[in-house]
Coordinates of C-alpha atoms in Angstrom, one line a residue:
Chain A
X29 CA 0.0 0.0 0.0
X30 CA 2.0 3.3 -1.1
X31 CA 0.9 6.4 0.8
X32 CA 0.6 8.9 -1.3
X33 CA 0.7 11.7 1.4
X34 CA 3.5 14.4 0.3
X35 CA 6.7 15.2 2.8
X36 CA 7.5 18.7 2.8
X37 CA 11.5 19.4 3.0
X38 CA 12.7 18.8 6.2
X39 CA 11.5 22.5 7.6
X40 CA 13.7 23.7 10.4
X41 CA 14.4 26.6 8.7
X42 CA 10.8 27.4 8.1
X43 CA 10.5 26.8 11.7
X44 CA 13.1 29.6 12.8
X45 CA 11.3 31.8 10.7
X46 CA 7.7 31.0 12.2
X47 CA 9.0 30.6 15.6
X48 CA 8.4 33.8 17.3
X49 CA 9.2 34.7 21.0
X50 CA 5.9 35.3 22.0
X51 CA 5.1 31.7 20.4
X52 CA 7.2 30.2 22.6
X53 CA 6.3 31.6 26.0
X54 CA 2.7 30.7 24.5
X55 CA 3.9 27.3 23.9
X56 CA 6.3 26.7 26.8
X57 CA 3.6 24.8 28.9
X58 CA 3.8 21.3 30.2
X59 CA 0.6 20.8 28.4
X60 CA 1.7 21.6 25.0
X61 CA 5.6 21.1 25.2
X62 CA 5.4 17.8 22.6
X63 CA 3.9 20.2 20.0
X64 CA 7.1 22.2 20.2
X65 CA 9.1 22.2 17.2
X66 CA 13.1 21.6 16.7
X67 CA 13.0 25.2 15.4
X68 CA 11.7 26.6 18.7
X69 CA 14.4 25.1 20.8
X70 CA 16.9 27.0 18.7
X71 CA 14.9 29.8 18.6
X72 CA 15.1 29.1 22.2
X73 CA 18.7 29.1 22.7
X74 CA 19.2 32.0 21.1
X75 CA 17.5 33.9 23.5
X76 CA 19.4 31.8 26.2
X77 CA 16.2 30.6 27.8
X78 CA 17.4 26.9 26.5
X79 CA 17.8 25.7 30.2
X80 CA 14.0 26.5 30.7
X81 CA 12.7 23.8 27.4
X82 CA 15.4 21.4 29.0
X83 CA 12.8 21.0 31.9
X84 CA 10.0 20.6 30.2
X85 CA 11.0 19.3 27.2
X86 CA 10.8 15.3 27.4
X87 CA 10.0 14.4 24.4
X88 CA 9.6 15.7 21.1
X89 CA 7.3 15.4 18.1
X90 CA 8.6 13.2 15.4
X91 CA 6.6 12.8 11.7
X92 CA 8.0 9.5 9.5
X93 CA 6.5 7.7 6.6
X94 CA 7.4 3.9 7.6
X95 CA 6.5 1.3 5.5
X96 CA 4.1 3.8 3.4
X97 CA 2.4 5.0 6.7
X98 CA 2.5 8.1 8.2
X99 CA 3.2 7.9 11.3
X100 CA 2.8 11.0 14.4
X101 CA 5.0 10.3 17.3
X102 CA 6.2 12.0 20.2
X103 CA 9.6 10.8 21.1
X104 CA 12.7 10.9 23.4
X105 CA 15.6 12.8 21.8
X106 CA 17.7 9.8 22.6
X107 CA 15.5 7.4 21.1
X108 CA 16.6 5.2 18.4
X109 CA 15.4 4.6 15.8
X110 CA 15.5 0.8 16.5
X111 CA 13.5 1.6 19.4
X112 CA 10.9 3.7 18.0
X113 CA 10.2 1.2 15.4
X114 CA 10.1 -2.2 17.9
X115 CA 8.9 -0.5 21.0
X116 CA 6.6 2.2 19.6
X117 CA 5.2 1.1 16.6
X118 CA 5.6 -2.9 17.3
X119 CA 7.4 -4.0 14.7
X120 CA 9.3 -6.0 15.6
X121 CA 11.1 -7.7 12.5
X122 CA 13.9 -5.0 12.5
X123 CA 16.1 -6.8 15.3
X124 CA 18.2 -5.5 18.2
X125 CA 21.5 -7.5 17.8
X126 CA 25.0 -5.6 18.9
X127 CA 22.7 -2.3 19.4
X128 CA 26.6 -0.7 18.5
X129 CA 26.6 -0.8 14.6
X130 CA 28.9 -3.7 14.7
X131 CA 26.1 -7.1 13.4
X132 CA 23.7 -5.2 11.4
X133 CA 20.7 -7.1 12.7
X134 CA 19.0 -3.8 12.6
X135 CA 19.2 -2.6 9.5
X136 CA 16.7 -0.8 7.7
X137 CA 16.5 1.7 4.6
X138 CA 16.0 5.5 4.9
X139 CA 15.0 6.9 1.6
X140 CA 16.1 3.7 0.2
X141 CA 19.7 3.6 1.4
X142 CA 19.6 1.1 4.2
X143 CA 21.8 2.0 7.7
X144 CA 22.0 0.7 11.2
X145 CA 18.7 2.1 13.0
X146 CA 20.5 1.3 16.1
X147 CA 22.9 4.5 15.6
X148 CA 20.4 6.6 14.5
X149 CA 18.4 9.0 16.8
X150 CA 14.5 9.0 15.8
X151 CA 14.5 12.5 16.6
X152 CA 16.9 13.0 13.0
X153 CA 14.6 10.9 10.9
X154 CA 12.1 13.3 10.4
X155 CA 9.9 13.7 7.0
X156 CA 12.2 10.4 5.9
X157 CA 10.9 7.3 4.7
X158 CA 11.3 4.2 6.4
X159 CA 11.2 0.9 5.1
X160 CA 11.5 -2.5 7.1
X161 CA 11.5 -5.6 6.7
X162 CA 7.4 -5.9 7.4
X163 CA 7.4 -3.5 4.7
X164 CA 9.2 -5.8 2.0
X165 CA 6.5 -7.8 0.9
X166 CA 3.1 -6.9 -1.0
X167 CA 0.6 -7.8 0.8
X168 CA 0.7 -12.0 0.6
X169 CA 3.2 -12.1 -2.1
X170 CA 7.0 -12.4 -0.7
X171 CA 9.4 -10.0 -2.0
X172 CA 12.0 -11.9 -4.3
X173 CA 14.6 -11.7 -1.9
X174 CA 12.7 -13.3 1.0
X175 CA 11.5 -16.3 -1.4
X176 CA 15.3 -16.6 -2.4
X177 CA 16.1 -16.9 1.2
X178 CA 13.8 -19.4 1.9
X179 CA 14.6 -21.6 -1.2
X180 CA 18.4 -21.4 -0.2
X181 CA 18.4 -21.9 3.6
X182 CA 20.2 -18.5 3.8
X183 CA 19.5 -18.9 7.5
X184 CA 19.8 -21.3 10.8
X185 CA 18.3 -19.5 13.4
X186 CA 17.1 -16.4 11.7
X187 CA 17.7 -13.6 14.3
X188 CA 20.3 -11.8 11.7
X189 CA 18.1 -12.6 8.7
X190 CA 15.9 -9.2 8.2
X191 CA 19.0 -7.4 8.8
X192 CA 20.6 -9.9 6.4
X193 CA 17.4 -9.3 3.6
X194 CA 17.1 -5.6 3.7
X195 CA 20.7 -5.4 3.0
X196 CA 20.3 -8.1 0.8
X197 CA 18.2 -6.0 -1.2
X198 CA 20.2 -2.2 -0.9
X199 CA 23.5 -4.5 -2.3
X200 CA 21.3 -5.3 -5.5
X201 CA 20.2 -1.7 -5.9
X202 CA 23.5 0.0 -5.3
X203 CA 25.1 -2.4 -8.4
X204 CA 27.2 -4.3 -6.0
X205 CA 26.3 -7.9 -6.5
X206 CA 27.6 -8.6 -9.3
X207 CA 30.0 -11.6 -8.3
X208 CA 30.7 -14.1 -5.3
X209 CA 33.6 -11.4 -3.6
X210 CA 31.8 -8.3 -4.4
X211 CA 28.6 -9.7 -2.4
X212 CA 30.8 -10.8 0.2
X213 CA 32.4 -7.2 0.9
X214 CA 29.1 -5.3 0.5
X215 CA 27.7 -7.7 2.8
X216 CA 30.0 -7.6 5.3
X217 CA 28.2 -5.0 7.9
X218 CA 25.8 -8.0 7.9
X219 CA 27.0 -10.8 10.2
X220 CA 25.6 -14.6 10.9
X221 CA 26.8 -16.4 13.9
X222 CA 25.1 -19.7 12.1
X223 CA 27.1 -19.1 9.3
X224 CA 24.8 -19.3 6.9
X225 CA 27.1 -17.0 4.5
X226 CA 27.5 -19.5 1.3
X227 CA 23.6 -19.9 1.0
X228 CA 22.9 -15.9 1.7
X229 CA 25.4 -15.3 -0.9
X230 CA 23.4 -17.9 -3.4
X231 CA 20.0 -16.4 -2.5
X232 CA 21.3 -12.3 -3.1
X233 CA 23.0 -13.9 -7.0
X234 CA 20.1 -15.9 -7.6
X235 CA 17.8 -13.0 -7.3
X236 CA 20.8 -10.4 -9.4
X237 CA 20.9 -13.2 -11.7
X238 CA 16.9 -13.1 -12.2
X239 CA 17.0 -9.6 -13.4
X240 CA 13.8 -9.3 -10.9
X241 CA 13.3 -5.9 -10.1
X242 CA 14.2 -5.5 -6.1
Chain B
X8 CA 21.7 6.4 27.0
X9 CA 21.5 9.7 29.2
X10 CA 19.3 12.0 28.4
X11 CA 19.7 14.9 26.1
X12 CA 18.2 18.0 24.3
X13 CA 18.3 18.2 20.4
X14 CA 18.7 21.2 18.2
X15 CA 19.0 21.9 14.7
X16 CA 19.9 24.7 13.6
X17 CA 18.9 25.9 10.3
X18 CA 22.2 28.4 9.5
X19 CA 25.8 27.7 10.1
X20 CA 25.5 31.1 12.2
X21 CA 23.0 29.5 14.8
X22 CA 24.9 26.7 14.9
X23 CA 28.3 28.5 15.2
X24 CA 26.1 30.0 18.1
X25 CA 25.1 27.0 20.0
X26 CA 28.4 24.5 19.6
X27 CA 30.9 26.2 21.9
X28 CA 29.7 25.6 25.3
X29 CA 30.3 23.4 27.5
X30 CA 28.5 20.1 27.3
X31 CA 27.3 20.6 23.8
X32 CA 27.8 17.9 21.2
X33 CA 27.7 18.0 17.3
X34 CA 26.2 15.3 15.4
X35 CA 26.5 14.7 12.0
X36 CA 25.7 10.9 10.4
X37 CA 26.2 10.1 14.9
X38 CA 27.7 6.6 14.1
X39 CA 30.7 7.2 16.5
X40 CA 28.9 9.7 19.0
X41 CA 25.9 7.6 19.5
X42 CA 27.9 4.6 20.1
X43 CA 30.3 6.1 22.7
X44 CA 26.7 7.7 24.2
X45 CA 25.5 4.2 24.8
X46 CA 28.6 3.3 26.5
X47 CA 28.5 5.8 28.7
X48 CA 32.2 7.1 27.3
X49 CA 30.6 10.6 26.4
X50 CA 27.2 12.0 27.8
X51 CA 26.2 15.6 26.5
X52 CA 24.2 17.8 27.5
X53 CA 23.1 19.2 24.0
X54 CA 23.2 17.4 20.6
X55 CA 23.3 20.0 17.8
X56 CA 22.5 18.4 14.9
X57 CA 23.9 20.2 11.7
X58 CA 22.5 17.8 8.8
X59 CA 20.1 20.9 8.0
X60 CA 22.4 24.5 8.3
X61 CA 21.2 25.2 4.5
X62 CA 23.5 27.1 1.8
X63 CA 26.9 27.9 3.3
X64 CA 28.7 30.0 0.4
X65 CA 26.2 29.1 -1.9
X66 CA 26.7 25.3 -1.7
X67 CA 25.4 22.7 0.2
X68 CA 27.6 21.3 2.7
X69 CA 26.9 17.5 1.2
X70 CA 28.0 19.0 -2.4
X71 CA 30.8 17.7 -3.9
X72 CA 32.5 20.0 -6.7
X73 CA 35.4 21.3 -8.7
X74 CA 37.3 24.1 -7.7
X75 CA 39.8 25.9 -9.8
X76 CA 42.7 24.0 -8.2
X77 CA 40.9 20.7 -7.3
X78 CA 37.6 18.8 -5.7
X79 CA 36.2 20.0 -2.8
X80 CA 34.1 18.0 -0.3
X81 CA 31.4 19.1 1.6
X82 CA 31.9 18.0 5.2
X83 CA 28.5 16.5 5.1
X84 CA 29.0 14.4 2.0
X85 CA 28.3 10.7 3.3
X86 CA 31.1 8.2 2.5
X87 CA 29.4 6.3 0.5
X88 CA 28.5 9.1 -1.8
X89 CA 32.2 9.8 -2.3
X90 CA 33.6 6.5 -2.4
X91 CA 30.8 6.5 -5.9
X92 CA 31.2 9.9 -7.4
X93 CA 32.7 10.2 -10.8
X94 CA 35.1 12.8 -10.2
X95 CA 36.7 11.3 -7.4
X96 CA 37.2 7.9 -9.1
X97 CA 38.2 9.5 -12.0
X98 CA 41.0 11.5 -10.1
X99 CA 41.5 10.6 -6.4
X100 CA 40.8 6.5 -6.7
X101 CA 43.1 6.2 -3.2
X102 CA 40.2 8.1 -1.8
X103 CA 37.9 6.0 -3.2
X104 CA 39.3 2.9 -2.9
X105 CA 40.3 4.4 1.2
X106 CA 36.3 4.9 1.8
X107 CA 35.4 1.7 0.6
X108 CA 38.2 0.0 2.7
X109 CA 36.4 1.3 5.7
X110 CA 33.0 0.3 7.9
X111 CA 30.6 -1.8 6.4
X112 CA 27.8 -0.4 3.7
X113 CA 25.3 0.6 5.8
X114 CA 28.2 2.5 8.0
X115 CA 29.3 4.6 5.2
X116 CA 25.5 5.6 4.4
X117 CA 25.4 7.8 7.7
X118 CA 28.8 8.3 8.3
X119 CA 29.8 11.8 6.5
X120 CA 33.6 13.8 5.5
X121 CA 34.0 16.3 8.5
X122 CA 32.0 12.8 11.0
X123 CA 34.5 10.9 10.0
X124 CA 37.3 12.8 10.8
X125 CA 35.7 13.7 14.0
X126 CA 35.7 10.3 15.1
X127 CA 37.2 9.8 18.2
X128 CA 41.3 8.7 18.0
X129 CA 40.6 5.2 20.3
X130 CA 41.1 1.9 21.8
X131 CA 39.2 -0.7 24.1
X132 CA 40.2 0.8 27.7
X133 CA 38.7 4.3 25.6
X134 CA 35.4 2.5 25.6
X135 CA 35.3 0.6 28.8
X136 CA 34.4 2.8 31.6
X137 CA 35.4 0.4 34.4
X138 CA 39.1 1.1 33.0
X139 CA 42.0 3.8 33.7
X140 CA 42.5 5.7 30.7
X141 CA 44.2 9.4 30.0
X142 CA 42.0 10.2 27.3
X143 CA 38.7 9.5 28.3
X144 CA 39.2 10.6 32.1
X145 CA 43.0 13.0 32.0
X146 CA 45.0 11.8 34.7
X147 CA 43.6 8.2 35.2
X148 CA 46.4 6.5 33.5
X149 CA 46.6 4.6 30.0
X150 CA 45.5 0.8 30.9
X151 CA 46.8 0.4 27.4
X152 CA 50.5 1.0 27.8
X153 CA 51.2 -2.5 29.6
X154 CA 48.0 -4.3 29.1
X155 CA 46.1 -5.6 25.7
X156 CA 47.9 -3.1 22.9
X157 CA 47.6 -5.4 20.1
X158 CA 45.7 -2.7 17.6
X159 CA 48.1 0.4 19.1
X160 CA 50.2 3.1 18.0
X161 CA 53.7 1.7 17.1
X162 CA 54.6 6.2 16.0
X163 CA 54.1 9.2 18.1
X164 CA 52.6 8.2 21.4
X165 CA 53.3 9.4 24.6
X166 CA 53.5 7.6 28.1
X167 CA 49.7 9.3 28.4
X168 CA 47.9 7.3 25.2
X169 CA 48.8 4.7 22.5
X170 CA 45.9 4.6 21.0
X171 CA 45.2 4.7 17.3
X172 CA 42.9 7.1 14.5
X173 CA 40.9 4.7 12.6
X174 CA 39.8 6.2 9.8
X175 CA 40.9 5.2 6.2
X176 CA 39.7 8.1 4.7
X177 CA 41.9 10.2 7.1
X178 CA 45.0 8.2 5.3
X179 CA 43.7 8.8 1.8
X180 CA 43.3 12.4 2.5
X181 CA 47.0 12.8 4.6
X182 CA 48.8 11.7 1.4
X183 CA 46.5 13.7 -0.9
X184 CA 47.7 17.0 0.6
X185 CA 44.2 17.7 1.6
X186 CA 43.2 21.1 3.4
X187 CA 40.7 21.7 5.7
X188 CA 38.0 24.2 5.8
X189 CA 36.9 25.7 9.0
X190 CA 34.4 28.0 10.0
X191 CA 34.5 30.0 13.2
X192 CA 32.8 33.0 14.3
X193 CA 35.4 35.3 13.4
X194 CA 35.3 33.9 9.9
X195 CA 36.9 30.5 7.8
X196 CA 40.5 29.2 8.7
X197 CA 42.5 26.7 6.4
X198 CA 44.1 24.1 8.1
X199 CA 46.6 21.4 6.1
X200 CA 45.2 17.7 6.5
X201 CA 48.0 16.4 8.1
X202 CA 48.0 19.1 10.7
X203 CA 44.1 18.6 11.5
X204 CA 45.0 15.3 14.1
X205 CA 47.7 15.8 16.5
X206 CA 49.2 13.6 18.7
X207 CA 49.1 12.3 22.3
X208 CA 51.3 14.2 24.1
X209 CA 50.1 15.6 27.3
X210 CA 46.7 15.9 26.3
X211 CA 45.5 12.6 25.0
X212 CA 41.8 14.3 25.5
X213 CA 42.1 16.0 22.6
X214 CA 42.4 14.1 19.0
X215 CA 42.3 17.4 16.9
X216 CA 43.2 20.8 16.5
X217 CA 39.7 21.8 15.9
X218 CA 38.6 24.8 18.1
X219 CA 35.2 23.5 20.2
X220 CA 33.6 26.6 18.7
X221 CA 34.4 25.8 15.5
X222 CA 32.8 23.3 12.6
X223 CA 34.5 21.6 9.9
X224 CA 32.6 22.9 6.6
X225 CA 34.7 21.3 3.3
X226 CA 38.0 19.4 2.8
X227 CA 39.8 20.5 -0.5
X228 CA 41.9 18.3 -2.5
X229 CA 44.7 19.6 -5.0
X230 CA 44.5 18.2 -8.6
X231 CA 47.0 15.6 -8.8
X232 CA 49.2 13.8 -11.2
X233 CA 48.8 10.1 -9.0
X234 CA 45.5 8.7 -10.3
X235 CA 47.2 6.3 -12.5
X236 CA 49.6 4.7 -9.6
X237 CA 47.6 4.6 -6.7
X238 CA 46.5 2.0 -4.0
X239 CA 45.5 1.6 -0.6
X240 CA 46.3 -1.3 0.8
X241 CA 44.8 -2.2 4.1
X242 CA 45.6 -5.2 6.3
X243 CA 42.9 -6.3 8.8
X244 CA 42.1 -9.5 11.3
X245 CA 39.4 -10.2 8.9
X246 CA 39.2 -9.7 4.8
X247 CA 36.0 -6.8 5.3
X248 CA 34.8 -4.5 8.4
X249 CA 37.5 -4.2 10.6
X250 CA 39.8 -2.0 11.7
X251 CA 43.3 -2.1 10.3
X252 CA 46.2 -3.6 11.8
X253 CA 48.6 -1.7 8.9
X254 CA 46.6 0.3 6.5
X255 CA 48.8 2.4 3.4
X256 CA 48.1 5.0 1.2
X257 CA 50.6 4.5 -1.6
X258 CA 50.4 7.4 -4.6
X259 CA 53.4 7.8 -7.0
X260 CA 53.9 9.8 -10.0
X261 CA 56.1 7.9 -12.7
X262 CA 57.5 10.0 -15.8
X263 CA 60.0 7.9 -18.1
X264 CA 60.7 5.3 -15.5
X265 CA 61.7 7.6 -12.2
X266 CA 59.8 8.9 -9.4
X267 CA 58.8 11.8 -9.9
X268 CA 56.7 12.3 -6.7
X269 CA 55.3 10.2 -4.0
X270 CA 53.0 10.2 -1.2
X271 CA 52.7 8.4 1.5
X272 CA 50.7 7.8 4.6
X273 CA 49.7 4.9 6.7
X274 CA 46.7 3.6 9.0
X275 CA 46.9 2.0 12.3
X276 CA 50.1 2.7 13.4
X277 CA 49.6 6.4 15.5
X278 CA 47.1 8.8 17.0
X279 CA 46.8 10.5 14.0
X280 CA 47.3 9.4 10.0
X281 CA 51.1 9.2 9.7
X282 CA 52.7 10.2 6.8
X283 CA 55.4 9.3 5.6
X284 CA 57.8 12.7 4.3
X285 CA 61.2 10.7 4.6
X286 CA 60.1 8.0 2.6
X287 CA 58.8 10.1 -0.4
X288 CA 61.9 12.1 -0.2
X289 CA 63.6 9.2 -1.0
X290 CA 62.0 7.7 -3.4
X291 CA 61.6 10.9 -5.3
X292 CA 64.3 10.2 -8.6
X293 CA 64.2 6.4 -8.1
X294 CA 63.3 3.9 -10.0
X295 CA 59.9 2.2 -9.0
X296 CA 61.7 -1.5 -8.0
X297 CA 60.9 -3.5 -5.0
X298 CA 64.6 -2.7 -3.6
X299 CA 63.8 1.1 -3.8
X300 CA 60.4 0.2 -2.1
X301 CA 61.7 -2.2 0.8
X302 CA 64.4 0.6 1.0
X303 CA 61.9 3.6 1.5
X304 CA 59.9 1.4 4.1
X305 CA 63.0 0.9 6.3
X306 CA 63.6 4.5 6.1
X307 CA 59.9 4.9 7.1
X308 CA 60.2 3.0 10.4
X309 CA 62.4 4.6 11.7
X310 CA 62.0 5.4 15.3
X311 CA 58.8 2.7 15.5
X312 CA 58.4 1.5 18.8
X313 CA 56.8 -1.9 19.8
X314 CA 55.0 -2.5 23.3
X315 CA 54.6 -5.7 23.4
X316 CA 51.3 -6.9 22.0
X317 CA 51.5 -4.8 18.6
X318 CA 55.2 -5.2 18.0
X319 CA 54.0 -7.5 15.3
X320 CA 53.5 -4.0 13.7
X321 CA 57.1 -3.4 13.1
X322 CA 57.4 -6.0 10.6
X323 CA 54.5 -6.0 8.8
X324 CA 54.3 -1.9 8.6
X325 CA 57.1 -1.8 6.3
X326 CA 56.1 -4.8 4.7
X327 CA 52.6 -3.0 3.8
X328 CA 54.4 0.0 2.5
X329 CA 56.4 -2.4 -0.4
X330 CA 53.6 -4.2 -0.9
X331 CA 51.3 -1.1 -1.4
X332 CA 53.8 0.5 -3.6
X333 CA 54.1 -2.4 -5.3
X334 CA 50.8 -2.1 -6.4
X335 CA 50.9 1.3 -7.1
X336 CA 53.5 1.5 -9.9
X337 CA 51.7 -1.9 -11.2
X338 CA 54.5 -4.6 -9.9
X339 CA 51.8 -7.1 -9.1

């Protein structure tokens, strides 16, 4: 299901401009402190009153498209986004491995370029699109690259295996699977304590090889 | 992870504004900060995130584009984005070939220019906070200097801090003659690349010579005659996604069969990128054979010191740097 909904830029600079003084004392309530935006805060600071948000300021409003949903959250500065997406919006597919960038259990794609959502705050993800492993499939229909899994055992236990597909995928779409080595290296933010490596490597070239669109 | 409050600024000015006092963080791609923040090793007050500070002299600070003397790198370029772009494979492939050498994929999708120079010059007794260690808490000791120094500094340390930088773009960038652009209040400053890191010293707190109030904006690198005998050649525990052991930035310039310039810089082996000035001096008029190379490497480890764990380093730094030239002037 594609949301059609469109993202404006990412607006803290329309923010500063909106932002006026008066709109933040008006604002600076416990009541409505979520519905502060990033641009106040700076706003904010410059007026050194920054110590007063600080106080108040808990969480903070965060607006993502994952998996083709909008979602409105309200959210901990030093939430990541690993944590948003497992603890907050329950989907739990993306998996908490190393939680230190080091297994890539966790990754997901931002605008298409997948990353470690456990290095990322929540808070910096805003107006970007999301896309997890939940969001892989249409509907009943498997995405390529999870049928490929399947068909190759590319996995034992499968805790690192949505980490494993949604890079999987990105390799494909970034051109770099185009022989046994180069899958190797671009895969290798992606680890498997199984060692399921030969067969991930034979699902990712039997999907480049398919010329399926991923 | 302790908690924090997030700004971002919209202008380099009301960023420049925020970043100098104490307890405030920048964040950039956050793939070393937010790390060390879960760990406990750094815990700021502020995060001032500067992925959205607009036009800064009419360019955007991920740009990448040609100057009248060479390319010039927006500090928020991501890795990745470099290690792919045209003009830099077309005339700085050690920086190319340097980016892909380091993290994994995913890594190099947040991880930008001016992040990953910022990353903080390391080891394990840096990250664990139940250990003594002179850079993460001055004065505590350096748990490093007698205890598990397998990955450390074999050039430049002090009694304070062996650690080393891990970057592989650093290296790329050392041997490339790379400047640094920096914007302060008062204005922008230059800084050459190989005086951007320092080392230990007294003051293994501090990896840089960056200003707390300042922000890196652009790294620009000179056009070049090396794109056609380049290499980086990095040796690791593991073939991908590690750190090095011995990492080299081999460039040469070879007119009629002699060296006619050469860079050098290796990985691993200090606090900061170490190049290599005695090396290239002598090599500079020589024929590109393995004897000149094994030659210039011995000259290049001179005054290498082993402590214990990492003295593995003295052989196999100087056999990098033949190897690596080796495959610059296309011996293997």
């Amino acid at each position: 299901m594609e949301n059609k909904e469109a993202y404006p830029a990412n607006d803290a600079a329309q923010d500063v401009k909106d932002s006026s003084r008066r709109n933040f004392i008006k604002q600076s309530t416990l009541l409505t402190a979520v519905a502060l935006t990033p641009g106040t805060a700076i706003k904010a600071a410059a007026d050194h009153i920054d110590e007063q948000i600080a106080a108040v300021f808990e969480k903070m409003p965060l607006k993502m498209q994952v998996n083709g949903k909008t979602q409105n959250l309200s959210v901990e500065p030093r939430a990541t986004l690993l944590d948003i997406l497992r603890e907050q919006l329950d989907l739990t597919g993306t998996k908490k491995g190393c939680d230190h960038g080091q297994c890539g259990a966790c990754t997901v794609h931002v605008d298409g370029h997948r990353i470690n959502s456990c290095l990322t705050l929540g808070v910096m993800m805003n107006g970007r699109k999301i896309t997890t492993i939940e969001g892989l499939a249409n509907g009943n229909q498997l995405h390529p690259m999870q049928e490929a899994f399947i068909k190759h055992d590319g996995f034992q236990c499968g805790y690192c295996t949505p980490g494993q597909i949604m890079s999987a995928v990105a390799c494909i779409r970034e051109g770099h699977a185009n022989s046994e080595h180069e899958i190797r290296e671009y895969m290798s933010g992606n680890i498997c304590r199984c060692g399921a490596y030969p067969n991930i490597v034979n699902a990712i070239q039997e999907v480049k090889d398919g010329g399926m669109a991923v | 992870m302790k908690q924090f409050q997030y700004v971002r600024p919209a202008t380099l000015k009301a960023a420049l504004d925020v970043i100098g006092k104490p307890g405030v963080k920048v964040i950039a791609g956050g793939t070393n900060l937010i790390d060390l923040m879960k760990r406990g090793v750094t815990a700021p007050d502020k995060l001032v995130d500067i992925n959205h500070l607009g036009l800064v002299d009419h360019q955007s600070l991920k740009d990448i584009t040609e100057t009248k003397t060479g390319l010039y790198l927006g500090s928020l370029a991501l890795n990745s984005v470099v290690s792919e772009n045209n003009m830099v494979a077309k005339r700085h492939p050690l920086l190319a070939m340097a980016l892909k050498a380091g993290a994994s994929p995913q890594l190099r999708n947040m991880a930008t220019v001016g992040g990953n120079m910022m990353q903080r010059t390391r080891c394990g007794y840096f990250y664990d906070t139940t250990m003594p260690c002179n850079k993460r808490v001055p004065g505590t000791g350096c748990g490093a200097m007698e205890g598990i120094n397998r990955m450390h500094a074999i050039f430049g340390a002090s009694q304070q801090c062996i650690a080393v930088h891990p970057s592989d773009m650093c290296v790329a960038l050392a041997a490339l003659d790379a400047t640094v652009h920096i914007a302060g209040k008062k204005g922008e400053r230059k800084l050459p690349f190989t005086q951007f890191h320092r080392l230990p010293g007294e003051h293994p707190d501090l990896d840089n010579n960056l200003a707390k109030d300042e922000l890196i904006v652009g790294i620009e690198i000179p056009d070049n005659n090396f794109a056609q005998n380049s290499y980086y050649l990095k040796i690791r525990d593991r073939q991908s996604y590690a750190f090095a052991l011995v990492s080299v930035a081999a460039a040469l310039e070879i007119e009629n069969g002699i060296i006619k310039n050469a860079r050098l810089a290796m990985g691993g082996v200090a606090h900061k990128p170490w190049r290599l000035f005695d090396a290239e001096k002598a090599l500079t008029g020589k024929q590109p054979t393995e004897e000149n190379f094994a030659q210039a490497a011995t000259l290049a480890m001179q005054g290498a010191i082993g402590h214990g764990g990492n003295s593995f380093k003295l052989k196999l730094a100087p056999a990098t740097i033949t190897e690596a030239l080796k495959h610059a002037a296309g011996l293997v």
